[in-house]
Structure formats: C-alpha cells, structure tokens
C-alpha cells in the first residue's frame, strides 16, 4: 500500500483537508463533504489525534481516502507509528526538528508495516539542508509548514517559501501547509509540490465542498514539476 500511495502522489497533485478539530463529529461533518472528490487526503489534525486518538482515526478510515494522522512525533518514533497503524492510517508525521534517531526509528517501523512517513519542517531554520538530510534518513515526504502562531505574529504563509520549496523538491516529495486558500495556491501551483494542505479555508467555510472543488480545479490544471 505504501508504494501505491507514493506512486499516486508522484503522478498527481493532492488536496489534503486538515481536520484540526477536537470533536470527531465536527471532523466527520467536513470529511463527508469532501471525501468523494478526486485526489483528496483526509488529515486527522494534531488536535484531533490528541483528543480522539485511535478511535477517531478509525472513524475517518470509513471514508475511501488516503488518511494522514498528523502525529507530529517528537520521540519514540516506532511507538507512534503504532498509533497510525492501529488507526488504519496511511501516513504519519514526525517532526523534522527532532533528533535523527527519532526519525530513523519512525522510518524503520513504518517501512515494516507499510506506512508512509512525512517529516514536518515546522520550527526548522535551514529548511532546504534539513530536507535533504531527512530524505537521506528515509522519510517519504517533507512538509513545509508555517504554523498558525507564526502566521498570526509575522503575517507570513508557506507561499513565502517558494525558493526553498523549489530547491527541496529536487530531492523528493513535498507537502506544503500554512495559510493556503484558493487565492494563494495559484502562486505555488507550478512548483514541485505533491500535497497542498488546507485547513481553515475549507473547515471554516459555510460551503466547504465548494472551496475544496475550487482548489482541486486549480491543481488539476498543473502537473508536478519534474525533479
């Protein structure tokens, strides 16, 4: 399953809908709106993973989508792979700022059970150098991520990292997150990005499906840049 998912991500751009809720029922309401759309990844956001755990992941597994558990693993990588495994998730995340031993632990166990590992660059200063290191450690995807607090304080989004994304994309699959919407995604559409993570622009909308459809239309008109 791991190889199949990676191949899908190489062939087409995907919209990842970040369900950063605390209540699983709120998450399911949005998931139902978007799950049948083409190339959609359902993300159990970190707050949801903490609040609802494995049972919440299993609820999202009921949809016929790739499911990502945003564990943001900071230690005991192999143990937290088990959370994704028991929740029947396809992808789990590890913090790229953590020690290499944690990344290696997660990668080793994930390979054994067929789960994709994404490293999240949130908080990393030299993103391109660390991205190369992480790919060397065996992670499948590197995620450029501008967190909510940084967005609010500094007024920046992941769209401000175009050159870093372009460079890191030479080495492997890239995901981007942080302030994305139908207005900002076109700025990034021609970069070597496989996954565009959108949270609030969809989940806080009164018409989440319509917003998701608009984003998918934008992504469908561009291809993943050749590395």
C-alpha positions as a Python dict, from the first residue, in 0.01 Angstrom:
ca = {
    (1, 'X'): (0, 0, 0),
    (2, 'X'): (289, 234, 79),
    (3, 'X'): (436, 208, -270),
    (4, 'X'): (93, 257, -426),
    (5, 'X'): (33, 577, -230),
    (6, 'X'): (375, 716, -316),
    (7, 'X'): (314, 647, -682),
    (8, 'X'): (-20, 827, -668),
    (9, 'X'): (148, 1127, -507),
    (10, 'X'): (411, 1134, -780),
    (11, 'X'): (150, 1127, -1055),
    (12, 'X'): (-98, 1392, -937),
    (13, 'X'): (-129, 1689, -705),
    (14, 'X'): (-342, 1618, -398),
    (15, 'X'): (-552, 1835, -170),
    (16, 'X'): (-510, 1743, 196),
    (17, 'X'): (-800, 1863, 410),
    (18, 'X'): (-672, 1935, 760),
    (19, 'X'): (-938, 1850, 1017),
    (20, 'X'): (-798, 2042, 1313),
    (21, 'X'): (-1096, 1980, 1536),
    (22, 'X'): (-1123, 1845, 1890),
    (23, 'X'): (-1460, 1676, 1839),
    (24, 'X'): (-1469, 1386, 1590),
    (25, 'X'): (-1825, 1473, 1492),
    (26, 'X'): (-1713, 1814, 1366),
    (27, 'X'): (-1437, 1644, 1168),
    (28, 'X'): (-1673, 1387, 1018),
    (29, 'X'): (-1914, 1658, 907),
    (30, 'X'): (-1645, 1820, 690),
    (31, 'X'): (-1500, 1487, 577),
    (32, 'X'): (-1839, 1380, 440),
    (33, 'X'): (-1850, 1696, 228),
    (34, 'X'): (-1517, 1636, 54),
    (35, 'X'): (-1433, 1265, 73),
    (36, 'X'): (-1569, 1171, -269),
    (37, 'X'): (-1374, 1439, -453),
    (38, 'X'): (-1075, 1341, -666),
    (39, 'X'): (-726, 1327, -510),
    (40, 'X'): (-830, 1424, -158),
    (41, 'X'): (-632, 1322, 151),
    (42, 'X'): (-819, 1331, 480),
    (43, 'X'): (-600, 1457, 764),
    (44, 'X'): (-666, 1390, 1129),
    (45, 'X'): (-510, 1711, 1260),
    (46, 'X'): (-288, 1704, 1566),
    (47, 'X'): (-565, 1836, 1798),
    (48, 'X'): (-796, 1562, 1670),
    (49, 'X'): (-536, 1288, 1717),
    (50, 'X'): (-479, 1406, 2075),
    (51, 'X'): (-848, 1441, 2155),
    (52, 'X'): (-994, 1135, 1981),
    (53, 'X'): (-694, 905, 1939),
    (54, 'X'): (-711, 573, 1756),
    (55, 'X'): (-1090, 560, 1770),
    (56, 'X'): (-1108, 891, 1586),
    (57, 'X'): (-868, 769, 1319),
    (58, 'X'): (-1080, 459, 1267),
    (59, 'X'): (-1384, 679, 1211),
    (60, 'X'): (-1202, 865, 934),
    (61, 'X'): (-1091, 531, 788),
    (62, 'X'): (-1454, 469, 696),
    (63, 'X'): (-1404, 707, 403),
    (64, 'X'): (-1233, 567, 97),
    (65, 'X'): (-944, 812, 105),
    (66, 'X'): (-578, 828, 196),
    (67, 'X'): (-579, 913, 567),
    (68, 'X'): (-297, 1105, 734),
    (69, 'X'): (-250, 1103, 1110),
    (70, 'X'): (-72, 1426, 1199),
    (71, 'X'): (107, 1279, 1499),
    (72, 'X'): (395, 1531, 1482),
    (73, 'X'): (608, 1270, 1656),
    (74, 'X'): (882, 1417, 1875),
    (75, 'X'): (1015, 1098, 2038),
    (76, 'X'): (967, 721, 2032),
    (77, 'X'): (910, 717, 1658),
    (78, 'X'): (845, 344, 1637),
    (79, 'X'): (582, 358, 1911),
    (80, 'X'): (389, 640, 1743),
    (81, 'X'): (386, 454, 1414),
    (82, 'X'): (171, 204, 1604),
    (83, 'X'): (-89, 476, 1662),
    (84, 'X'): (-121, 529, 1288),
    (85, 'X'): (-120, 154, 1228),
    (86, 'X'): (-392, 77, 1481),
    (87, 'X'): (-595, 368, 1345),
    (88, 'X'): (-553, 226, 992),
    (89, 'X'): (-396, 549, 868),
    (90, 'X'): (-178, 554, 558),
    (91, 'X'): (58, 837, 652),
    (92, 'X'): (201, 959, 983),
    (93, 'X'): (414, 1264, 1059),
    (94, 'X'): (735, 1314, 1252),
    (95, 'X'): (888, 1649, 1347),
    (96, 'X'): (1186, 1724, 1126),
    (97, 'X'): (1346, 1931, 1402),
    (98, 'X'): (1385, 1624, 1622),
    (99, 'X'): (1695, 1411, 1659),
    (100, 'X'): (1782, 1183, 1367),
    (101, 'X'): (1733, 882, 1593),
    (102, 'X'): (1362, 960, 1629),
    (103, 'X'): (1320, 998, 1253),
    (104, 'X'): (1509, 674, 1188),
    (105, 'X'): (1301, 488, 1445),
    (106, 'X'): (978, 601, 1281),
    (107, 'X'): (1102, 523, 930),
    (108, 'X'): (1222, 175, 1022),
    (109, 'X'): (894, 69, 1184),
    (110, 'X'): (680, 240, 918),
    (111, 'X'): (861, 54, 640),
    (112, 'X'): (791, -274, 820),
    (113, 'X'): (416, -211, 834),
    (114, 'X'): (369, -21, 506),
    (115, 'X'): (302, 329, 637),
    (116, 'X'): (427, 645, 464),
    (117, 'X'): (633, 886, 678),
    (118, 'X'): (620, 1261, 636),
    (119, 'X'): (866, 1490, 815),
    (120, 'X'): (721, 1827, 917),
    (121, 'X'): (966, 2119, 893),
    (122, 'X'): (775, 2341, 1137),
    (123, 'X'): (1030, 2526, 1351),
    (124, 'X'): (1326, 2428, 1129),
    (125, 'X'): (1553, 2721, 1033),
    (126, 'X'): (1758, 2583, 743),
    (127, 'X'): (1475, 2407, 566),
    (128, 'X'): (1650, 2300, 247),
    (129, 'X'): (1952, 2149, 422),
    (130, 'X'): (1731, 1967, 670),
    (131, 'X'): (1500, 1845, 393),
    (132, 'X'): (1798, 1683, 218),
    (133, 'X'): (1904, 1520, 545),
    (134, 'X'): (1553, 1390, 610),
    (135, 'X'): (1522, 1235, 267),
    (136, 'X'): (1858, 1074, 334),
    (137, 'X'): (1717, 927, 655),
    (138, 'X'): (1442, 761, 453),
    (139, 'X'): (1137, 982, 502),
    (140, 'X'): (895, 967, 209),
    (141, 'X'): (762, 1324, 216),
    (142, 'X'): (896, 1650, 356),
    (143, 'X'): (638, 1907, 460),
    (144, 'X'): (700, 2281, 454),
    (145, 'X'): (478, 2417, 729),
    (146, 'X'): (420, 2767, 861),
    (147, 'X'): (233, 2725, 1189),
    (148, 'X'): (-73, 2923, 1293),
    (149, 'X'): (110, 3122, 1562),
    (150, 'X'): (380, 3231, 1317),
    (151, 'X'): (119, 3321, 1058),
    (152, 'X'): (-57, 3545, 1310),
    (153, 'X'): (255, 3708, 1454),
    (154, 'X'): (461, 3757, 1138),
    (155, 'X'): (192, 3770, 871),
    (156, 'X'): (360, 3508, 655),
    (157, 'X'): (236, 3191, 488),
    (158, 'X'): (401, 2896, 320),
    (159, 'X'): (364, 3086, -9),
    (160, 'X'): (659, 3297, 108),
    (161, 'X'): (891, 2995, 81),
    (162, 'X'): (884, 2945, -296),
    (163, 'X'): (1260, 2924, -350),
    (164, 'X'): (1313, 2683, -60),
    (165, 'X'): (1031, 2462, -186),
    (166, 'X'): (1170, 2465, -540),
    (167, 'X'): (1516, 2359, -416),
    (168, 'X'): (1397, 2089, -173),
    (169, 'X'): (1167, 1948, -439),
    (170, 'X'): (1474, 1826, -626),
    (171, 'X'): (1523, 1557, -363),
    (172, 'X'): (1179, 1407, -300),
    (173, 'X'): (804, 1452, -249),
    (174, 'X'): (696, 1784, -98),
    (175, 'X'): (391, 1887, 103),
    (176, 'X'): (305, 2247, 191),
    (177, 'X'): (86, 2386, 469),
    (178, 'X'): (17, 2719, 629),
    (179, 'X'): (-234, 2981, 522),
    (180, 'X'): (-332, 2820, 192),
    (181, 'X'): (-656, 2907, 16),
    (182, 'X'): (-792, 2930, -339),
    (183, 'X'): (-630, 3276, -356),
    (184, 'X'): (-278, 3170, -255),
    (185, 'X'): (-249, 2823, -411),
    (186, 'X'): (-211, 2951, -770),
    (187, 'X'): (119, 3112, -662),
    (188, 'X'): (252, 2765, -584),
    (189, 'X'): (78, 2555, -846),
    (190, 'X'): (379, 2520, -1075),
    (191, 'X'): (627, 2424, -802),
    (192, 'X'): (733, 2061, -733),
    (193, 'X'): (462, 2006, -472),
    (194, 'X'): (261, 1688, -437),
    (195, 'X'): (33, 1780, -145),
    (196, 'X'): (-137, 2110, -67),
    (197, 'X'): (-269, 2116, 290),
    (198, 'X'): (-571, 2336, 351),
    (199, 'X'): (-744, 2375, 684),
    (200, 'X'): (-939, 2684, 780),
    (201, 'X'): (-1021, 2797, 426),
    (202, 'X'): (-1226, 2478, 396),
    (203, 'X'): (-1326, 2385, 752),
    (204, 'X'): (-1441, 2734, 850),
    (205, 'X'): (-1630, 2790, 526),
    (206, 'X'): (-2007, 2766, 510),
    (207, 'X'): (-1955, 2579, 182),
    (208, 'X'): (-1654, 2350, 242),
    (209, 'X'): (-1722, 2133, -61),
    (210, 'X'): (-1734, 2432, -294),
    (211, 'X'): (-1397, 2559, -167),
    (212, 'X'): (-1242, 2214, -199),
    (213, 'X'): (-1373, 2182, -554),
    (214, 'X'): (-1225, 2519, -643),
    (215, 'X'): (-883, 2413, -512),
    (216, 'X'): (-897, 2078, -692),
    (217, 'X'): (-978, 2258, -1016),
    (218, 'X'): (-670, 2478, -973),
    (219, 'X'): (-447, 2179, -900),
    (220, 'X'): (-585, 1974, -1189),
    (221, 'X'): (-465, 2230, -1442),
    (222, 'X'): (-99, 2193, -1341),
    (223, 'X'): (138, 1900, -1318),
    (224, 'X'): (406, 1823, -1062),
    (225, 'X'): (728, 1985, -1177),
    (226, 'X'): (997, 1738, -1283),
    (227, 'X'): (1275, 1693, -1028),
}
